[in-house]
Amino acid sequence: QVQLVESGGGLVQAGGSLRLACAASGRTFSTMGWFRQAPGKEREFVAAIGSSGGSTSYADSVKGRFTISRDNAKNTVYLQMSTLTPEDTAVYYCAAKQRNGLRSRWDESPWYDYWGQGIQVTVSS
């Protein structure tokens, strides 16, 4: 059974840092990504990483503050978040794609095959 389980969320003050982890089980994946959804807003792309970890993509809103990485030996993807602002408050979702695909589609949520349950990140001002 395929599962993606997020961890590491919580409450942090503005300017602080958090590291999210997404542990995958049941199979290995090619591209993995992070999306987020704030109350009253649509789910949006945050970051994605290719199968080897050598290629990454970020939303403009998080460039320079967030870093995505993966440990294929642990089948886990991470999202290091720094200099957090209240605008980063959202439920963060891990997503995974079974097979490699066009990098141009990494920011499209329907493109992914599997999703985690989501984890809350709250940044207080």
PDB file of C-alpha atoms in Angstrom:
ATOM      1  CA  GLN A   1       0.000   0.000   0.000  1.00  0.00           C
ATOM      2  CA  VAL A   2       1.374   3.368  -1.021  1.00  0.00           C
ATOM      3  CA  GLN A   3       1.535   5.974   1.702  1.00  0.00           C
ATOM      4  CA  LEU A   4       2.974   9.445   2.018  1.00  0.00           C
ATOM      5  CA  VAL A   5       3.225  10.653   5.600  1.00  0.00           C
ATOM      6  CA  GLU A   6       4.174  14.231   6.412  1.00  0.00           C
ATOM      7  CA  SER A   7       5.775  15.334   9.656  1.00  0.00           C
ATOM      8  CA  GLY A   8       7.473  18.364  11.158  1.00  0.00           C
ATOM      9  CA  GLY A   9       4.721  20.928  11.004  1.00  0.00           C
ATOM     10  CA  GLY A  10       3.609  23.138  13.848  1.00  0.00           C
ATOM     11  CA  LEU A  11       3.541  26.670  15.159  1.00  0.00           C
ATOM     12  CA  VAL A  12       6.478  29.008  14.683  1.00  0.00           C
ATOM     13  CA  GLN A  13       7.047  32.729  15.035  1.00  0.00           C
ATOM     14  CA  ALA A  14       7.662  34.909  12.014  1.00  0.00           C
ATOM     15  CA  GLY A  15      11.282  34.755  10.983  1.00  0.00           C
ATOM     16  CA  GLY A  16      11.643  31.230  12.288  1.00  0.00           C
ATOM     17  CA  SER A  17      12.305  27.941  10.566  1.00  0.00           C
ATOM     18  CA  LEU A  18      10.715  24.533  10.211  1.00  0.00           C
ATOM     19  CA  ARG A  19      11.649  21.382   8.378  1.00  0.00           C
ATOM     20  CA  LEU A  20       8.935  19.208   6.925  1.00  0.00           C
ATOM     21  CA  ALA A  21       9.510  15.592   6.026  1.00  0.00           C
ATOM     22  CA  CYS A  22       7.491  13.271   3.831  1.00  0.00           C
ATOM     23  CA  ALA A  23       8.165   9.573   4.217  1.00  0.00           C
ATOM     24  CA  ALA A  24       7.008   7.423   1.328  1.00  0.00           C
ATOM     25  CA  SER A  25       6.264   3.736   1.588  1.00  0.00           C
ATOM     26  CA  GLY A  26       5.002   1.074  -0.775  1.00  0.00           C
ATOM     27  CA  ARG A  27       7.141   2.085  -3.750  1.00  0.00           C
ATOM     28  CA  THR A  28       9.721   4.555  -4.921  1.00  0.00           C
ATOM     29  CA  PHE A  29       8.825   7.678  -6.845  1.00  0.00           C
ATOM     30  CA  SER A  30      10.328   9.915  -9.454  1.00  0.00           C
ATOM     31  CA  THR A  31       9.380  13.551  -8.962  1.00  0.00           C
ATOM     32  CA  MET A  32       8.201  14.571  -5.500  1.00  0.00           C
ATOM     33  CA  GLY A  33       6.739  17.890  -4.561  1.00  0.00           C
ATOM     34  CA  TRP A  34       5.255  20.075  -1.889  1.00  0.00           C
ATOM     35  CA  PHE A  35       2.056  22.057  -2.239  1.00  0.00           C
ATOM     36  CA  ARG A  36       0.165  24.160   0.272  1.00  0.00           C
ATOM     37  CA  GLN A  37      -3.349  25.400   0.810  1.00  0.00           C
ATOM     38  CA  ALA A  38      -4.247  28.349   2.977  1.00  0.00           C
ATOM     39  CA  PRO A  39      -7.793  28.888   4.286  1.00  0.00           C
ATOM     40  CA  GLY A  40     -10.050  30.165   1.537  1.00  0.00           C
ATOM     41  CA  LYS A  41      -7.396  29.748  -1.125  1.00  0.00           C
ATOM     42  CA  GLU A  42      -6.619  27.191  -3.779  1.00  0.00           C
ATOM     43  CA  ARG A  43      -3.846  24.671  -3.387  1.00  0.00           C
ATOM     44  CA  GLU A  44      -0.600  26.100  -4.727  1.00  0.00           C
ATOM     45  CA  PHE A  45       2.748  24.742  -5.767  1.00  0.00           C
ATOM     46  CA  VAL A  46       5.656  25.238  -3.388  1.00  0.00           C
ATOM     47  CA  ALA A  47       8.577  23.125  -4.596  1.00  0.00           C
ATOM     48  CA  ALA A  48       9.484  19.929  -6.413  1.00  0.00           C
ATOM     49  CA  ILE A  49      12.519  17.740  -6.863  1.00  0.00           C
ATOM     50  CA  GLY A  50      13.527  15.230  -9.495  1.00  0.00           C
ATOM     51  CA  SER A  51      14.274  11.580  -8.923  1.00  0.00           C
ATOM     52  CA  SER A  52      18.028  11.969  -8.384  1.00  0.00           C
ATOM     53  CA  GLY A  53      17.708  15.148  -6.356  1.00  0.00           C
ATOM     54  CA  GLY A  54      19.797  17.094  -8.812  1.00  0.00           C
ATOM     55  CA  SER A  55      16.948  19.146 -10.243  1.00  0.00           C
ATOM     56  CA  THR A  56      14.607  21.345  -8.245  1.00  0.00           C
ATOM     57  CA  SER A  57      11.886  23.902  -8.845  1.00  0.00           C
ATOM     58  CA  TYR A  58      10.387  26.526  -6.559  1.00  0.00           C
ATOM     59  CA  ALA A  59       7.485  28.895  -6.506  1.00  0.00           C
ATOM     60  CA  ASP A  60       8.618  32.512  -6.704  1.00  0.00           C
ATOM     61  CA  SER A  61       7.101  33.192  -3.292  1.00  0.00           C
ATOM     62  CA  VAL A  62       9.490  30.774  -1.557  1.00  0.00           C
ATOM     63  CA  LYS A  63      12.671  31.074  -3.621  1.00  0.00           C
ATOM     64  CA  GLY A  64      15.660  31.805  -1.443  1.00  0.00           C
ATOM     65  CA  ARG A  65      13.764  30.837   1.729  1.00  0.00           C
ATOM     66  CA  PHE A  66      12.761  27.202   1.176  1.00  0.00           C
ATOM     67  CA  THR A  67      14.938  24.279   0.151  1.00  0.00           C
ATOM     68  CA  ILE A  68      13.660  20.931  -1.048  1.00  0.00           C
ATOM     69  CA  SER A  69      15.825  17.829  -0.798  1.00  0.00           C
ATOM     70  CA  ARG A  70      15.442  14.087  -0.775  1.00  0.00           C
ATOM     71  CA  ASP A  71      17.092  11.023   0.696  1.00  0.00           C
ATOM     72  CA  ASN A  72      16.365   8.137  -1.660  1.00  0.00           C
ATOM     73  CA  ALA A  73      17.834   5.611   0.749  1.00  0.00           C
ATOM     74  CA  LYS A  74      15.094   6.606   3.206  1.00  0.00           C
ATOM     75  CA  ASN A  75      12.488   7.278   0.510  1.00  0.00           C
ATOM     76  CA  THR A  76      11.922  10.658   2.121  1.00  0.00           C
ATOM     77  CA  VAL A  77      11.642  14.205   0.814  1.00  0.00           C
ATOM     78  CA  TYR A  78      12.254  17.275   2.956  1.00  0.00           C
ATOM     79  CA  LEU A  79      11.260  20.902   2.856  1.00  0.00           C
ATOM     80  CA  GLN A  80      13.476  23.212   4.865  1.00  0.00           C
ATOM     81  CA  MET A  81      11.590  26.451   5.433  1.00  0.00           C
ATOM     82  CA  SER A  82      13.355  29.556   6.690  1.00  0.00           C
ATOM     83  CA  THR A  83      12.460  33.196   7.253  1.00  0.00           C
ATOM     84  CA  LEU A  84       8.843  32.197   7.586  1.00  0.00           C
ATOM     85  CA  THR A  85       6.093  34.799   7.404  1.00  0.00           C
ATOM     86  CA  PRO A  86       2.402  34.628   8.338  1.00  0.00           C
ATOM     87  CA  GLU A  87       1.689  34.308   4.617  1.00  0.00           C
ATOM     88  CA  ASP A  88       3.315  30.867   4.737  1.00  0.00           C
ATOM     89  CA  THR A  89       0.572  29.626   7.056  1.00  0.00           C
ATOM     90  CA  ALA A  90      -1.178  26.747   5.330  1.00  0.00           C
ATOM     91  CA  VAL A  91      -1.678  23.026   5.231  1.00  0.00           C
ATOM     92  CA  TYR A  92       1.315  21.573   3.430  1.00  0.00           C
ATOM     93  CA  TYR A  93       0.900  18.509   1.259  1.00  0.00           C
ATOM     94  CA  CYS A  94       3.465  16.094  -0.066  1.00  0.00           C
ATOM     95  CA  ALA A  95       2.906  14.783  -3.594  1.00  0.00           C
ATOM     96  CA  ALA A  96       4.603  12.059  -5.594  1.00  0.00           C
ATOM     97  CA  LYS A  97       4.759  10.983  -9.223  1.00  0.00           C
ATOM     98  CA  GLN A  98       5.408   7.385 -10.203  1.00  0.00           C
ATOM     99  CA  ARG A  99       7.253   8.046 -13.443  1.00  0.00           C
ATOM    100  CA  ASN A 100       9.479  10.792 -14.732  1.00  0.00           C
ATOM    101  CA  GLY A 101       7.761  13.509 -16.701  1.00  0.00           C
ATOM    102  CA  LEU A 102       8.220  16.954 -18.132  1.00  0.00           C
ATOM    103  CA  ARG A 103       9.723  19.383 -15.667  1.00  0.00           C
ATOM    104  CA  SER A 104       7.280  21.956 -16.999  1.00  0.00           C
ATOM    105  CA  ARG A 105       4.486  20.039 -15.269  1.00  0.00           C
ATOM    106  CA  TRP A 106       6.018  19.846 -11.818  1.00  0.00           C
ATOM    107  CA  ASP A 107       3.888  22.724 -10.586  1.00  0.00           C
ATOM    108  CA  GLU A 108       0.587  21.135 -11.666  1.00  0.00           C
ATOM    109  CA  SER A 109      -1.178  19.385  -8.787  1.00  0.00           C
ATOM    110  CA  PRO A 110      -3.312  17.078 -11.019  1.00  0.00           C
ATOM    111  CA  TRP A 111      -0.112  15.692 -12.531  1.00  0.00           C
ATOM    112  CA  TYR A 112       0.880  13.907  -9.318  1.00  0.00           C
ATOM    113  CA  ASP A 113      -0.264  10.373  -8.565  1.00  0.00           C
ATOM    114  CA  TYR A 114      -0.185  10.252  -4.776  1.00  0.00           C
ATOM    115  CA  TRP A 115      -0.766  12.706  -1.958  1.00  0.00           C
ATOM    116  CA  GLY A 116      -0.164  12.833   1.736  1.00  0.00           C
ATOM    117  CA  GLN A 117      -2.820  13.828   4.254  1.00  0.00           C
ATOM    118  CA  GLY A 118      -1.307  17.239   4.811  1.00  0.00           C
ATOM    119  CA  ILE A 119       0.256  18.903   7.809  1.00  0.00           C
ATOM    120  CA  GLN A 120      -0.479  22.274   9.354  1.00  0.00           C
ATOM    121  CA  VAL A 121       2.134  25.011   9.433  1.00  0.00           C
ATOM    122  CA  THR A 122       1.177  28.145  11.336  1.00  0.00           C
ATOM    123  CA  VAL A 123       3.382  31.215  11.434  1.00  0.00           C
ATOM    124  CA  SER A 124       2.501  33.798  14.049  1.00  0.00           C
ATOM    125  CA  SER A 125       3.320  37.479  13.644  1.00  0.00           C
TER     126      SER A 125
END
